[in-house]
CSV table of C-alpha atoms in Angstrom, one decimal:
chain,number,residue,atom,x,y,z
A,1,MET,CA,6.1,16.4,-4.7
A,2,LYS,CA,4.8,13.1,-4.9
A,3,GLN,CA,0.7,12.2,-3.5
A,4,GLU,CA,0.8,10.5,0.1
A,5,PHE,CA,-2.4,8.7,0.0
A,6,GLU,CA,-3.7,8.1,-3.6
A,7,MET,CA,-6.4,5.5,-4.9
A,8,ILE,CA,-5.5,3.1,-7.8
A,9,PHE,CA,-8.5,2.3,-10.8
A,10,HIS,CA,-8.2,0.1,-13.2
A,11,ARG,CA,-11.4,-0.4,-16.5
A,12,ALA,CA,-13.7,-2.9,-15.1
A,13,GLY,CA,-12.4,-6.8,-15.9
A,14,ASP,CA,-8.9,-5.7,-15.4
A,15,TYR,CA,-6.1,-7.0,-13.8
A,16,LYS,CA,-2.0,-5.9,-13.3
A,17,ILE,CA,0.6,-7.8,-12.2
A,18,PHE,CA,4.2,-7.1,-11.0
A,19,LEU,CA,7.2,-7.0,-9.6
A,20,VAL,CA,8.3,-4.1,-6.8
A,21,ASN,CA,11.6,-3.6,-4.3
A,22,LEU,CA,9.0,-1.7,-1.8
A,23,LEU,CA,10.9,0.4,1.4
A,24,TYR,CA,7.5,2.1,2.7
A,25,ARG,CA,3.0,2.4,1.1
A,26,THR,CA,1.8,4.6,2.8
A,27,PRO,CA,-1.7,3.9,3.1
A,28,HIS,CA,-3.9,3.3,0.4
A,29,VAL,CA,-7.1,2.1,-1.0
A,30,HIS,CA,-7.8,0.9,-4.6
A,31,LYS,CA,-10.8,-1.2,-5.9
A,32,ASP,CA,-8.9,-4.4,-7.0
A,33,PHE,CA,-8.6,-7.2,-4.8
A,34,GLU,CA,-4.1,-7.7,-4.5
A,35,ILE,CA,-2.5,-10.2,-4.0
A,36,CYS,CA,1.4,-10.1,-3.0
A,37,LEU,CA,3.6,-13.1,-2.0
A,38,LEU,CA,6.7,-11.7,-0.2
A,39,LEU,CA,10.1,-12.5,-2.9
A,40,GLU,CA,12.9,-11.6,0.0
A,41,GLY,CA,13.2,-9.1,2.6
A,42,SER,CA,10.5,-8.6,5.4
A,43,VAL,CA,7.4,-6.3,5.8
A,44,ARG,CA,4.8,-5.0,8.8
A,45,LEU,CA,1.4,-4.7,6.8
A,46,MET,CA,-0.8,-2.3,8.5
A,47,THR,CA,-4.9,-2.9,7.6
A,48,LYS,CA,-7.7,-2.7,9.5
A,49,GLY,CA,-6.5,-1.4,12.4
A,50,SER,CA,-4.0,-4.8,12.7
A,51,ALA,CA,0.1,-4.9,12.4
A,52,TYR,CA,0.9,-8.3,10.4
A,53,SER,CA,4.7,-8.5,10.5
A,54,CYS,CA,5.0,-10.5,7.4
A,55,GLU,CA,8.6,-12.7,6.4
A,56,LYS,CA,9.6,-13.8,3.3
A,57,GLY,CA,6.9,-16.3,1.4
A,58,ASP,CA,5.1,-15.3,3.3
A,59,LEU,CA,1.3,-14.5,1.3
A,60,TRP,CA,-1.6,-11.5,1.3
A,61,ALA,CA,-5.4,-11.8,-0.5
A,62,LEU,CA,-6.2,-7.7,0.6
A,63,ASN,CA,-9.9,-6.9,0.2
A,64,PRO,CA,-11.0,-4.0,-2.5
A,65,LEU,CA,-11.8,-0.4,-0.8
A,66,GLU,CA,-9.0,-2.5,1.7
A,67,SER,CA,-7.3,0.9,3.0
A,68,HIS,CA,-3.8,-0.7,3.4
A,69,GLU,CA,0.3,-0.1,4.3
A,70,LEU,CA,3.4,-0.8,4.2
A,71,ILE,CA,6.8,-0.8,5.9
A,72,ALA,CA,10.1,-2.5,5.6
A,73,ASP,CA,13.6,-1.4,7.2
A,74,GLU,CA,15.4,-2.7,3.9
A,75,PRO,CA,13.9,-2.7,0.5
A,76,ALA,CA,11.6,-6.1,-0.3
A,77,LEU,CA,11.1,-7.8,-3.0
A,78,ILE,CA,6.4,-8.9,-3.5
A,79,LEU,CA,5.0,-10.0,-6.3
A,80,SER,CA,1.1,-8.3,-6.7
A,81,LEU,CA,-2.2,-9.4,-8.6
A,82,GLN,CA,-4.2,-6.7,-8.6
A,83,ILE,CA,-8.1,-7.9,-10.2
A,84,SER,CA,-11.0,-6.0,-10.0
A,85,PRO,CA,-14.0,-8.1,-9.4
A,86,ASP,CA,-15.3,-7.7,-12.6
A,87,PHE,CA,-12.6,-10.1,-14.5
A,88,PHE,CA,-15.2,-12.9,-12.3
A,89,ALA,CA,-19.1,-11.4,-12.7
A,90,ASP,CA,-19.6,-13.6,-15.9
A,91,ILE,CA,-18.1,-16.6,-13.8
A,92,PHE,CA,-18.3,-16.2,-9.7
A,93,PRO,CA,-21.3,-12.5,-9.4
A,94,GLN,CA,-21.8,-13.6,-5.7
A,95,ILE,CA,-17.0,-12.4,-5.7
A,96,LYS,CA,-18.4,-9.2,-5.2
A,97,ASN,CA,-19.4,-10.0,-2.5
A,98,MET,CA,-16.5,-11.7,-0.7
A,99,GLU,CA,-14.9,-10.6,2.3
A,100,PHE,CA,-10.9,-12.0,3.5
A,101,SER,CA,-12.0,-12.0,7.2
A,102,CYS,CA,-7.6,-12.4,7.7
A,103,PRO,CA,-5.7,-10.9,4.7
A,104,VAL,CA,-2.1,-13.5,5.9
A,105,ILE,CA,-1.1,-16.9,5.2
A,106,CYS,CA,2.4,-18.2,6.2
A,107,PRO,CA,3.5,-20.9,4.9
A,108,ASP,CA,5.1,-24.2,6.6
A,109,ASP,CA,7.4,-27.3,6.0
A,110,SER,CA,4.3,-29.1,3.8
A,111,LYS,CA,5.1,-28.7,-0.2
A,112,ASP,CA,1.7,-29.3,0.5
A,113,ALA,CA,0.5,-26.7,2.8
A,114,PRO,CA,-1.8,-23.8,1.1
A,115,ALA,CA,1.0,-20.6,0.9
A,116,VAL,CA,2.8,-22.7,-1.3
A,117,ARG,CA,0.4,-24.4,-3.6
A,118,LEU,CA,-0.7,-20.7,-3.9
A,119,SER,CA,2.4,-19.1,-4.2
A,120,SER,CA,3.4,-21.4,-6.6
A,121,LEU,CA,0.0,-20.6,-8.7
A,122,LEU,CA,1.0,-16.7,-8.4
A,123,LEU,CA,4.2,-17.5,-9.6
A,124,SER,CA,3.0,-19.2,-12.2
A,125,ILE,CA,0.4,-16.7,-13.3
A,126,ALA,CA,3.2,-13.3,-13.5
A,127,ASP,CA,5.7,-16.1,-15.6
A,128,ALA,CA,2.4,-16.1,-18.4
A,129,TYR,CA,1.7,-12.4,-17.8
A,130,PHE,CA,5.1,-10.8,-19.1
A,131,SER,CA,5.4,-14.5,-21.4
A,132,ARG,CA,5.7,-13.0,-25.0
A,133,LYS,CA,3.8,-16.4,-26.4
A,134,GLU,CA,0.2,-15.5,-28.1
A,135,GLU,CA,-1.5,-17.9,-26.3
A,136,ALA,CA,-0.3,-16.8,-22.6
A,137,PRO,CA,-3.4,-14.5,-22.2
A,138,LEU,CA,-5.6,-17.5,-21.4
A,139,ARG,CA,-3.2,-19.5,-19.5
A,140,CYS,CA,-3.1,-16.7,-17.0
A,141,ALA,CA,-6.5,-16.3,-17.0
A,142,GLY,CA,-7.1,-20.1,-15.9
A,143,LEU,CA,-4.5,-19.8,-13.6
A,144,ILE,CA,-5.9,-16.5,-11.8
A,145,CYS,CA,-10.0,-18.3,-11.7
A,146,LEU,CA,-8.0,-21.7,-9.7
A,147,LEU,CA,-6.0,-19.6,-7.5
A,148,PHE,CA,-8.9,-18.0,-5.9
A,149,GLU,CA,-10.9,-21.2,-6.2
A,150,ASP,CA,-7.4,-21.3,-3.1
A,151,LEU,CA,-8.0,-18.9,-1.7
A,152,LEU,CA,-10.8,-19.1,-1.5
A,153,ALA,CA,-10.7,-22.5,0.6
A,154,CYS,CA,-7.9,-21.4,2.4
A,155,LEU,CA,-8.4,-18.0,4.3
A,156,PRO,CA,-11.6,-17.2,6.4
A,157,CYS,CA,-14.1,-14.1,4.4
A,158,CYS,CA,-17.4,-13.7,4.8
A,159,ARG,CA,-20.7,-12.7,2.1
A,160,VAL,CA,-21.6,-8.8,2.8
A,161,SER,CA,-24.5,-7.5,1.3
A,162,GLU,CA,-25.4,-5.1,-1.5
A,163,LYS,CA,-25.6,-3.0,0.9
A,164,GLU,CA,-22.9,-3.1,3.2
A,165,ARG,CA,-21.3,-3.0,-0.6
A,166,GLN,CA,-22.0,0.1,-2.0
A,167,LEU,CA,-21.8,1.7,2.4
A,168,SER,CA,-18.0,0.3,1.5
A,169,ALA,CA,-17.8,1.8,-1.8
A,170,GLN,CA,-19.0,5.1,-0.4
A,171,LYS,CA,-15.9,4.9,2.6
A,172,ALA,CA,-13.5,4.8,-0.5
A,173,GLN,CA,-14.5,7.8,-1.9
A,174,ARG,CA,-14.8,10.0,1.7
A,175,ILE,CA,-11.3,8.3,2.4
A,176,ARG,CA,-9.7,10.2,-1.3
A,177,LYS,CA,-10.8,13.7,-0.3
A,178,ILE,CA,-9.3,13.1,3.0
A,179,CYS,CA,-6.8,11.8,1.5
A,180,ASP,CA,-6.7,14.8,-1.1
A,181,TYR,CA,-7.3,17.7,1.6
A,182,MET,CA,-4.8,16.7,2.8
A,183,ASP,CA,-2.2,16.5,1.1
A,184,GLN,CA,-3.0,20.0,-0.1
A,185,HIS,CA,-3.0,21.5,2.7
A,186,TYR,CA,-0.5,19.8,4.8
A,187,SER,CA,1.9,22.6,5.0
A,188,GLU,CA,-0.3,24.7,5.9
A,189,LYS,CA,-2.0,24.4,10.1
A,190,LEU,CA,-4.9,22.0,9.2
A,191,LEU,CA,-7.2,21.0,11.9
A,192,LEU,CA,-9.5,18.2,11.9
A,193,THR,CA,-12.8,20.6,13.3
A,194,ASP,CA,-10.8,22.3,9.0
A,195,LEU,CA,-12.1,18.6,7.7
A,196,ALA,CA,-15.0,18.3,8.6
A,197,ARG,CA,-16.3,21.2,7.5
A,198,GLU,CA,-15.1,20.3,4.1
A,199,LEU,CA,-16.7,17.0,4.1
A,200,GLY,CA,-19.9,18.4,6.1
A,201,LEU,CA,-18.9,15.7,9.3
A,202,THR,CA,-19.0,16.6,12.6
A,203,MET,CA,-15.8,15.7,14.6
A,204,SER,CA,-16.9,13.1,16.4
A,205,TYR,CA,-18.0,11.5,13.6
A,206,LEU,CA,-14.9,12.0,11.7
A,207,SER,CA,-13.0,10.6,15.0
A,208,HIS,CA,-13.9,7.8,14.8
A,209,PHE,CA,-13.8,7.4,10.4
A,210,PHE,CA,-10.7,7.7,10.4
A,211,LYS,CA,-9.5,5.5,13.0
A,212,ASP,CA,-11.1,3.1,11.7
A,213,SER,CA,-9.9,3.5,8.4
A,214,PHE,CA,-6.6,4.0,8.1
A,215,GLY,CA,-6.0,2.6,12.6
A,216,LEU,CA,-4.2,5.7,13.5
A,217,SER,CA,-5.8,9.3,15.2
A,218,PHE,CA,-6.4,12.9,12.7
A,219,GLN,CA,-3.7,14.4,14.7
A,220,ALA,CA,-1.1,10.7,13.7
A,221,CYS,CA,-1.9,10.4,10.0
A,222,LEU,CA,-0.9,14.5,9.2
A,223,MET,CA,2.3,14.0,11.4
A,224,LYS,CA,3.2,11.2,9.7
A,225,MET,CA,2.9,12.5,6.3
A,226,ARG,CA,4.8,16.0,7.5
A,227,CYS,CA,7.7,13.5,7.9
A,228,GLU,CA,7.5,11.7,4.9
A,229,LYS,CA,7.3,15.6,3.5
A,230,ALA,CA,10.2,16.7,5.0
A,231,ARG,CA,12.7,13.5,3.9
A,232,GLN,CA,12.1,13.8,0.8
A,233,LEU,CA,12.6,17.2,1.9
A,234,LEU,CA,16.0,16.5,3.5
A,235,LEU,CA,17.5,13.8,0.4
A,236,LEU,CA,16.5,16.1,-2.8
A,237,THR,CA,17.0,20.2,-1.3
A,238,ASP,CA,20.0,21.4,0.8
A,239,PHE,CA,17.3,24.4,2.5
A,240,SER,CA,17.3,24.3,5.9
A,241,LEU,CA,15.8,22.7,9.0
A,242,LEU,CA,14.1,25.9,10.2
A,243,ASP,CA,13.0,26.3,6.1
A,244,ILE,CA,11.7,22.2,5.9
A,245,SER,CA,9.8,22.5,9.2
A,246,ILE,CA,7.8,25.2,7.4
A,247,ALA,CA,7.5,24.4,4.2
A,248,CYS,CA,6.1,20.7,5.5
A,249,GLY,CA,3.8,22.5,8.5
A,250,PHE,CA,4.9,22.2,10.9
A,251,SER,CA,4.8,25.1,14.3
A,252,ASP,CA,8.0,24.7,15.1
A,253,ILE,CA,11.5,23.6,14.4
A,254,LYS,CA,11.1,21.7,17.6
A,255,TYR,CA,8.2,19.6,16.8
A,256,PHE,CA,9.4,19.3,13.4
A,257,ASN,CA,12.9,17.0,15.8
A,258,GLN,CA,10.5,15.9,18.0
A,259,GLY,CA,7.9,14.5,15.1
A,260,PHE,CA,11.0,13.8,12.9
A,261,ALA,CA,12.5,11.5,15.9
A,262,ARG,CA,9.3,9.5,16.8
A,263,GLN,CA,9.3,8.4,13.4
A,264,PHE,CA,12.5,7.7,11.7
A,265,GLY,CA,14.2,6.8,14.9
A,266,CYS,CA,16.4,9.8,14.6
A,267,SER,CA,16.5,13.6,14.3
A,268,PRO,CA,16.3,15.4,10.4
A,269,ARG,CA,20.0,16.1,11.5
A,270,GLN,CA,21.0,12.4,12.2
A,271,TYR,CA,18.5,11.3,9.0
A,272,ARG,CA,20.6,14.0,6.5
A,273,SER,CA,24.3,13.8,6.9
A,274,ALA,CA,23.6,9.7,7.6
A,275,PHE,CA,22.9,9.8,4.1
A,276,GLU,CA,25.1,12.1,3.4
A,277,ARG,CA,27.9,9.6,4.1
A,278,GLU,CA,26.3,7.0,2.0
A,279,GLU,CA,24.2,4.9,5.1
A,280,LEU,CA,21.1,5.1,4.4
A,281,SER,CA,22.0,4.5,0.3
A,282,ARG,CA,20.5,0.5,0.3
A,283,GLN,CA,17.2,1.6,2.3
A,284,GLN,CA,17.0,4.9,-0.7
A,285,LYS,CA,16.5,3.5,-4.0
A,286,SER,CA,15.3,6.4,-5.3
A,287,MET,CA,15.2,9.8,-4.0
A,288,LEU,CA,11.8,11.1,-5.7
A,289,SER,CA,9.8,7.4,-4.0
A,290,THR,CA,10.1,4.6,-1.6
A,291,GLN,CA,8.8,1.6,-4.4
A,292,ASP,CA,10.2,0.3,-7.7
A,293,PHE,CA,8.7,-0.8,-10.2
A,294,LEU,CA,10.7,-3.5,-12.4
A,295,SER,CA,9.3,-3.4,-15.9
A,296,PRO,CA,9.0,-6.6,-17.7
A,297,ALA,CA,12.1,-7.3,-18.7
A,298,ALA,CA,13.5,-7.1,-15.4
A,299,SER,CA,10.8,-8.9,-14.3
A,300,ARG,CA,10.9,-12.2,-16.1
A,301,MET,CA,14.2,-12.0,-15.4
A,302,THR,CA,13.5,-12.1,-11.5
A,303,LEU,CA,10.9,-14.8,-11.9
A,304,GLY,CA,12.9,-17.4,-13.0
A,305,ARG,CA,15.3,-17.6,-9.8
A,306,TYR,CA,12.0,-18.7,-8.0
A,307,LEU,CA,9.6,-20.4,-10.4
A,308,ARG,CA,10.1,-23.9,-10.3
């Protein structure tokens, strides 16, 4: 079963660009800046306890170690650049202590608007990244520097101390431990006291830490995780609703039905039935995943539609 929360690491100084058709991305953190452009569809971005509605053409910038979640009603096409602060170590080292305060930039009608310039730069970076030309990496690196120069000029940002940065790293490590533990024990009776004991924290502190980090209470986060596991079993197996309920840690079938309905807007039986009638086929790009990464060849072809 796919892990629902994860830390994503790249080698120091690396950057990565990809296109993805995404329906849902569970709460996660990584050590990179992440700059995304929504090419098609609409998504809800959940970060820092706030929700942002993003439409086609919107661009957002996320800080390293910032927990975030993405939700779409239909598969949305996203172009993403993930880049370590170490990429700038020799030319602009202070970036490791800078944080964007507001993540989303929306386009307007002006051709010189910040979102238009940034979107054009990000598309050009992706074009160079997927290019077969020998000199393309030079162009890619140069455009990344121009992108971040523009981002720092367009987005509200603040400077954090080295101590604050280290505290953020410690927080991310704690988030990873929490997510690993929940992924291992979601099928069991799991209480906040169990997690607090595992981490050596007080109940009060952990409760506040959860809300601050994920924008959800522990119980709400656990419910979301169990419902997503149940959704996969509904589509991948012919297990009975009772067996799925037990496998995903629900105390009884009634609690399972109520929780699933709050999460997906219908009962588990209705969800499975709708899928069998192919009413969910557009949403379910893959039975095993709610995100479909495009290959380099498909990325080059897709980008051609958006490059001016």
